[in-house]
mmCIF file of C-alpha atoms and ligand atoms in Angstrom:
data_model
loop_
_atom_site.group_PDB
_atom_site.id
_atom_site.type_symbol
_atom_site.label_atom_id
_atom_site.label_comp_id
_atom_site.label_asym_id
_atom_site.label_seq_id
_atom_site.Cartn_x
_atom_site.Cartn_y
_atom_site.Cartn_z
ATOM 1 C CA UNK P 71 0.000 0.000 0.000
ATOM 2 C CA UNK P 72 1.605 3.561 -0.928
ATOM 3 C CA UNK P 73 0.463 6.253 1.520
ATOM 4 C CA UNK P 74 -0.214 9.599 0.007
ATOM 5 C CA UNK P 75 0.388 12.988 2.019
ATOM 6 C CA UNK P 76 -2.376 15.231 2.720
ATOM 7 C CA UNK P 77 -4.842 12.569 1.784
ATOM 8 C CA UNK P 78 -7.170 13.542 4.584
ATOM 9 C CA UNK P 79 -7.600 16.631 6.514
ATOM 10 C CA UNK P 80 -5.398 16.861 9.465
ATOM 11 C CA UNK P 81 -7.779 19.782 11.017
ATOM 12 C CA UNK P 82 -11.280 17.187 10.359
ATOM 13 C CA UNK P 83 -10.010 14.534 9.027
ATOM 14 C CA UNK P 84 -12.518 14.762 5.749
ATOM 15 C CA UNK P 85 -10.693 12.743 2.973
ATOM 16 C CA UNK P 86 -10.153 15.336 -0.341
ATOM 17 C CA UNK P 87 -11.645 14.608 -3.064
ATOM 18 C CA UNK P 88 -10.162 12.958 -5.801
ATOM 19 C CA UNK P 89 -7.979 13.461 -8.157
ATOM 20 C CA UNK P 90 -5.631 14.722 -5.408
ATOM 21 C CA UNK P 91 -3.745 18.065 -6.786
ATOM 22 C CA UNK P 92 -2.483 20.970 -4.746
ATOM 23 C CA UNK P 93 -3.585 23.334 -3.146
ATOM 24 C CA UNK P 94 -6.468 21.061 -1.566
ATOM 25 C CA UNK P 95 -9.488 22.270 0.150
ATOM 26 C CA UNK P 96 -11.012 20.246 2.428
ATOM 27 C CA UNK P 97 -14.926 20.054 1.475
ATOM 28 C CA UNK P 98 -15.638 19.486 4.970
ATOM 29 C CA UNK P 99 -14.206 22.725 7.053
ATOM 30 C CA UNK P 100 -12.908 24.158 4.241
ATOM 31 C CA UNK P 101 -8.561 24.695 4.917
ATOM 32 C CA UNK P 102 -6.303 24.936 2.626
ATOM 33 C CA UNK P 103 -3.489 23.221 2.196
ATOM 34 C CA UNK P 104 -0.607 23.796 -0.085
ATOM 35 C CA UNK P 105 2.574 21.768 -1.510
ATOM 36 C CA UNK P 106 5.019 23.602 0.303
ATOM 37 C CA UNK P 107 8.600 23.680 -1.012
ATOM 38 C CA UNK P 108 11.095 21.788 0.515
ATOM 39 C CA UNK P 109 15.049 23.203 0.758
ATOM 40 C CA UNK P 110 17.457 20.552 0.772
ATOM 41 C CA UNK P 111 20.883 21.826 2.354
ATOM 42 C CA UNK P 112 24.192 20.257 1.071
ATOM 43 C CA UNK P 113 27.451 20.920 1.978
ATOM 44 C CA UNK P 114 30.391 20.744 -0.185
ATOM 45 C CA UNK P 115 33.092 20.025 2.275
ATOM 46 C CA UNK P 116 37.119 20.402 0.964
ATOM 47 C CA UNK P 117 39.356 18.337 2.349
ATOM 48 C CA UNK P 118 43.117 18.278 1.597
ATOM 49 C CA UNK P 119 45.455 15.629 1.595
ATOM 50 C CA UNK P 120 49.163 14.662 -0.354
ATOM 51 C CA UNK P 121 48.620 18.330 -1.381
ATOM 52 C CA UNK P 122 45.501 18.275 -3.549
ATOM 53 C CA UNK P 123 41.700 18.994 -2.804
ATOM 54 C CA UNK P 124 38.681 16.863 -2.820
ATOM 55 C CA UNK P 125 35.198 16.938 -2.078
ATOM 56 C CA UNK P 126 33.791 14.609 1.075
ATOM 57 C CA UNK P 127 31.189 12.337 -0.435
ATOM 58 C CA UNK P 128 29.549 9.158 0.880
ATOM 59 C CA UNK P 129 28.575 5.775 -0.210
ATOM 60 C CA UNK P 130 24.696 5.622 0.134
ATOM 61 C CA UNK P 131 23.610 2.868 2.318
ATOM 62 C CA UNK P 132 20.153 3.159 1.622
ATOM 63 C CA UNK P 133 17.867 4.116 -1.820
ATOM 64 C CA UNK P 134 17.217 5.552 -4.249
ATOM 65 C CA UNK P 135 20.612 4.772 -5.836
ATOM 66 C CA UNK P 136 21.938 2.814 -3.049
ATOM 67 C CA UNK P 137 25.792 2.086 -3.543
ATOM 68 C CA UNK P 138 26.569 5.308 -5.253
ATOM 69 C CA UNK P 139 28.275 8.403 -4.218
ATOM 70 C CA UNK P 140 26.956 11.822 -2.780
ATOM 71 C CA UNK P 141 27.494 15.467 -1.436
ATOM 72 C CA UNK P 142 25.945 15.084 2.204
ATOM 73 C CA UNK P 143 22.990 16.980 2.819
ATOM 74 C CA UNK P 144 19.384 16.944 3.398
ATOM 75 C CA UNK P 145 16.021 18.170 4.838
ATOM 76 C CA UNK P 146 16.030 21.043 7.926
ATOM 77 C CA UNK P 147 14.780 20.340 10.995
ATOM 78 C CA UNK P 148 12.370 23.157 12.488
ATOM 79 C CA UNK P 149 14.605 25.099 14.321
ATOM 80 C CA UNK P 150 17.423 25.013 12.047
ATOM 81 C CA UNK P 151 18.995 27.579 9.651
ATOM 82 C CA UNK P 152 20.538 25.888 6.238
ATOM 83 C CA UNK P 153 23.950 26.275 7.761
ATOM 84 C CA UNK P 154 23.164 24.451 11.195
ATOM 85 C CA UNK P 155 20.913 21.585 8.967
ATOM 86 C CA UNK P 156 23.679 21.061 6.869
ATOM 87 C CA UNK P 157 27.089 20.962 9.335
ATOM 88 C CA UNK P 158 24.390 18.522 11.309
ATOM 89 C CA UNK P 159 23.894 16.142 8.340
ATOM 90 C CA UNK P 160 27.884 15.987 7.744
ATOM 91 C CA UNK P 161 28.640 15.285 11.548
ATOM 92 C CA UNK P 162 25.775 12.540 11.565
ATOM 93 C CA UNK P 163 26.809 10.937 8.010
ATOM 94 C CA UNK P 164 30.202 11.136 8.018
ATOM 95 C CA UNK P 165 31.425 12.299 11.283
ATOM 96 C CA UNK P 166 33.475 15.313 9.876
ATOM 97 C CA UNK P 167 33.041 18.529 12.340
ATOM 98 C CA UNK P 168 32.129 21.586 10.249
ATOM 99 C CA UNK P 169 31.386 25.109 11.703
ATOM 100 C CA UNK P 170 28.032 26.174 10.206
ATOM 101 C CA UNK P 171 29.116 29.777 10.559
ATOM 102 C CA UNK P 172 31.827 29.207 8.089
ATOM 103 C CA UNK P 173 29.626 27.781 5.305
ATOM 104 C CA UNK P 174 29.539 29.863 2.616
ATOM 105 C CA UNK P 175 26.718 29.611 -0.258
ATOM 106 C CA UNK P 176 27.570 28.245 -3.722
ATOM 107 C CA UNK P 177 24.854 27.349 -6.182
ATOM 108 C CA UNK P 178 21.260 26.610 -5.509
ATOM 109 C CA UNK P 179 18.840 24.988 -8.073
ATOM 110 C CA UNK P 180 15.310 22.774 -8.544
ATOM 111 C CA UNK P 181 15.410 19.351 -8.965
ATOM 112 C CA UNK P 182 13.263 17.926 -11.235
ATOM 113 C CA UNK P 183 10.592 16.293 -11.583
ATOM 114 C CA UNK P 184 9.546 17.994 -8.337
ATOM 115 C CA UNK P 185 10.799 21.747 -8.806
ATOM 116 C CA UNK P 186 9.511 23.207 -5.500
ATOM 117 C CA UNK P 187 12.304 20.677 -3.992
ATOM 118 C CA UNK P 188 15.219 22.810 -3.647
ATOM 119 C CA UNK P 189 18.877 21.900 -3.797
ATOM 120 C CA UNK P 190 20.976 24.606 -1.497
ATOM 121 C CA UNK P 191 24.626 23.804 -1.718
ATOM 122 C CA UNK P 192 26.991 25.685 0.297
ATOM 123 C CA UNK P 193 30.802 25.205 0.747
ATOM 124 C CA UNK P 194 32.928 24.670 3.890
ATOM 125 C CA UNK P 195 35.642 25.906 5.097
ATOM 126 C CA UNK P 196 38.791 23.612 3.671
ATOM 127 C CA UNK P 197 39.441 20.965 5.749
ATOM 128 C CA UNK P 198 43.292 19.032 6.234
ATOM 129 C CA UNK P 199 42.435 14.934 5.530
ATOM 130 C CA UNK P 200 44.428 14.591 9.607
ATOM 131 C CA UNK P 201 41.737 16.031 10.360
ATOM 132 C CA UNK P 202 38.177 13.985 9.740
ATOM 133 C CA UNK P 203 38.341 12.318 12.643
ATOM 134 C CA UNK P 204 36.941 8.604 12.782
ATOM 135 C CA UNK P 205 34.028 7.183 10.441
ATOM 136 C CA UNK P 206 31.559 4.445 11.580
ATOM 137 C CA UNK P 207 29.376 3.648 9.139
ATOM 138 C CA UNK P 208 25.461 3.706 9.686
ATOM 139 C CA UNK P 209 22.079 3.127 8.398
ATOM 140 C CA UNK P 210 22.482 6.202 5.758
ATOM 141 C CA UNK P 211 26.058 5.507 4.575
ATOM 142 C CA UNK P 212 28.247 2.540 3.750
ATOM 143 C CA UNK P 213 31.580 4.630 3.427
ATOM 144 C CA UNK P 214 33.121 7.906 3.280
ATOM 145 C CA UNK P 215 35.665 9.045 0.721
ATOM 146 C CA UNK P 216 36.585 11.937 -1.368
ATOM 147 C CA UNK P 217 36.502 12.942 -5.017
ATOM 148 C CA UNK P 218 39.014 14.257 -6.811
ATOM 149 C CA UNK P 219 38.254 15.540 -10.581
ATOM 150 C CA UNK P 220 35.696 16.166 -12.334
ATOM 151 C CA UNK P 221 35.334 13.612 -14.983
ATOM 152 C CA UNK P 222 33.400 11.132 -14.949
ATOM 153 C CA UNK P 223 31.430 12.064 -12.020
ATOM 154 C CA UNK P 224 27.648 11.079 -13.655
ATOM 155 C CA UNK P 225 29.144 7.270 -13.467
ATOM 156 C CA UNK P 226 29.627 6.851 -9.980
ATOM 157 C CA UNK P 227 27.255 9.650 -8.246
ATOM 158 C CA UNK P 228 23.733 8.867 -7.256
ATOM 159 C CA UNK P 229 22.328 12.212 -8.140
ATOM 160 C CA UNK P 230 23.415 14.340 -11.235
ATOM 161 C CA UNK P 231 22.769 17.582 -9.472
ATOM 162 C CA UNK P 232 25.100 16.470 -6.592
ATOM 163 C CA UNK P 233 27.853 15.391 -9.697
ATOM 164 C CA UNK P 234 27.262 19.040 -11.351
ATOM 165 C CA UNK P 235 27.982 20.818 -7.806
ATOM 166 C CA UNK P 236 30.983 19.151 -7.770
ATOM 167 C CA UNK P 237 31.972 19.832 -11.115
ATOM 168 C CA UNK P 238 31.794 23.465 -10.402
ATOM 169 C CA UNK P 239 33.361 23.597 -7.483
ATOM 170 C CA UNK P 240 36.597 21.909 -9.487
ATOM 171 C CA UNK P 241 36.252 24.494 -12.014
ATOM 172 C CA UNK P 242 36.559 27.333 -10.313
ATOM 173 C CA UNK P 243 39.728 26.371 -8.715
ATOM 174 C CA UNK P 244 40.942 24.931 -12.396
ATOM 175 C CA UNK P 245 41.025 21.623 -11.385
ATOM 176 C CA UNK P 246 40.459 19.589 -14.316
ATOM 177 C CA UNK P 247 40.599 15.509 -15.695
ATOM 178 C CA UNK P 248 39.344 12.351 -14.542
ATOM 179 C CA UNK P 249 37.929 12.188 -11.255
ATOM 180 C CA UNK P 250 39.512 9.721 -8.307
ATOM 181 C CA UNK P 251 37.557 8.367 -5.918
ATOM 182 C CA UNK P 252 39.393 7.319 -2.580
ATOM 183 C CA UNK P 253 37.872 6.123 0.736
ATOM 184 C CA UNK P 254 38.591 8.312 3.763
HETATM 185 ZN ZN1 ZN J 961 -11.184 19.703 7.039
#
């Protein structure tokens, strides 16, 4: 059985009428409801080490696109800004400490097919590989590595978004050819 959001009122409980579409209005006490849009906060973390930079990514544990690569990020909690969100997903994927007052913002876009889901990537202050601290992996991630390059990147990342972050993030500092991909 798929479950469907917003399939009954959650002031009356009066199921909406069908076909579902947004905004709803409930025929019984007559709220609205609307298909808010959801930010998605991911952090491109630098990390140096044997004197080049890469990008902290993880092995996804879980799907869609389980076994591939990715940015860490994801949805805010209530209370949090974009910044604190995203140093919180890196410190409970990966383990990494960042300072959320540090992030910077880099690119933002829509994903598609659902364009009110937006993709806020931000960038963290450079990071020395000594300094990630121990990984245990956990129900989200299978590993944690870095990326170096940005060729290639659509082959081994889960999300193409997530690959095309990356890829700018290498060009502006000129870094150019096939990507590596080592586990850290
Ligand atoms: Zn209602």
């Amino acid at each position: 059985m798929s479950l469907t959001r917003d399939t009954f009122c959650s002031f009356c409980g009066t199921a909406y009428e069908t076909p579902l579409k947004y905004p709803r209005t409930c025929t019984g006490c007559k709220t609205q409801v609307w298909a808010n849009p959801i930010p998605v906060s991911v952090v491109l973390v630098p990390v140096i080490g044997d004197g080049r930079t890469g990008l902290l990514v993880v092995r996804r544990a879980i799907e869609p696109r389980k076994d591939k690569l990715a940015l860490v990020g994801g949805f805010l909690e209530e209370h949090e800004t974009w910044a604190e969100g995203g140093a919180r997903e890196i410190r409970e994927e990966t383990g990494v400490v960042v300072d959320p007052t540090k992030l910077t913002a880099f690119w933002f876009t829509s994903t598609a097919p659902r364009p009110n889901r937006v993709l806020l990537f931000s960038v963290a202050e450079p990071l020395d590989a000594s300094k990630l601290g121990p990984y245990v992996k956990n129900t989200e991630t299978s590993e944690r590595g870095l990326v170096f390059g940005p060729d290639g990147l659509d082959d081994v990342f889960a999300f193409p978004l997530h690959a095309e972050a990356a890829r700018r993030f290498f060009a502006e500092r000129g870094l150019t050819g096939e990507h590596a991909y080592v586990q850290a």
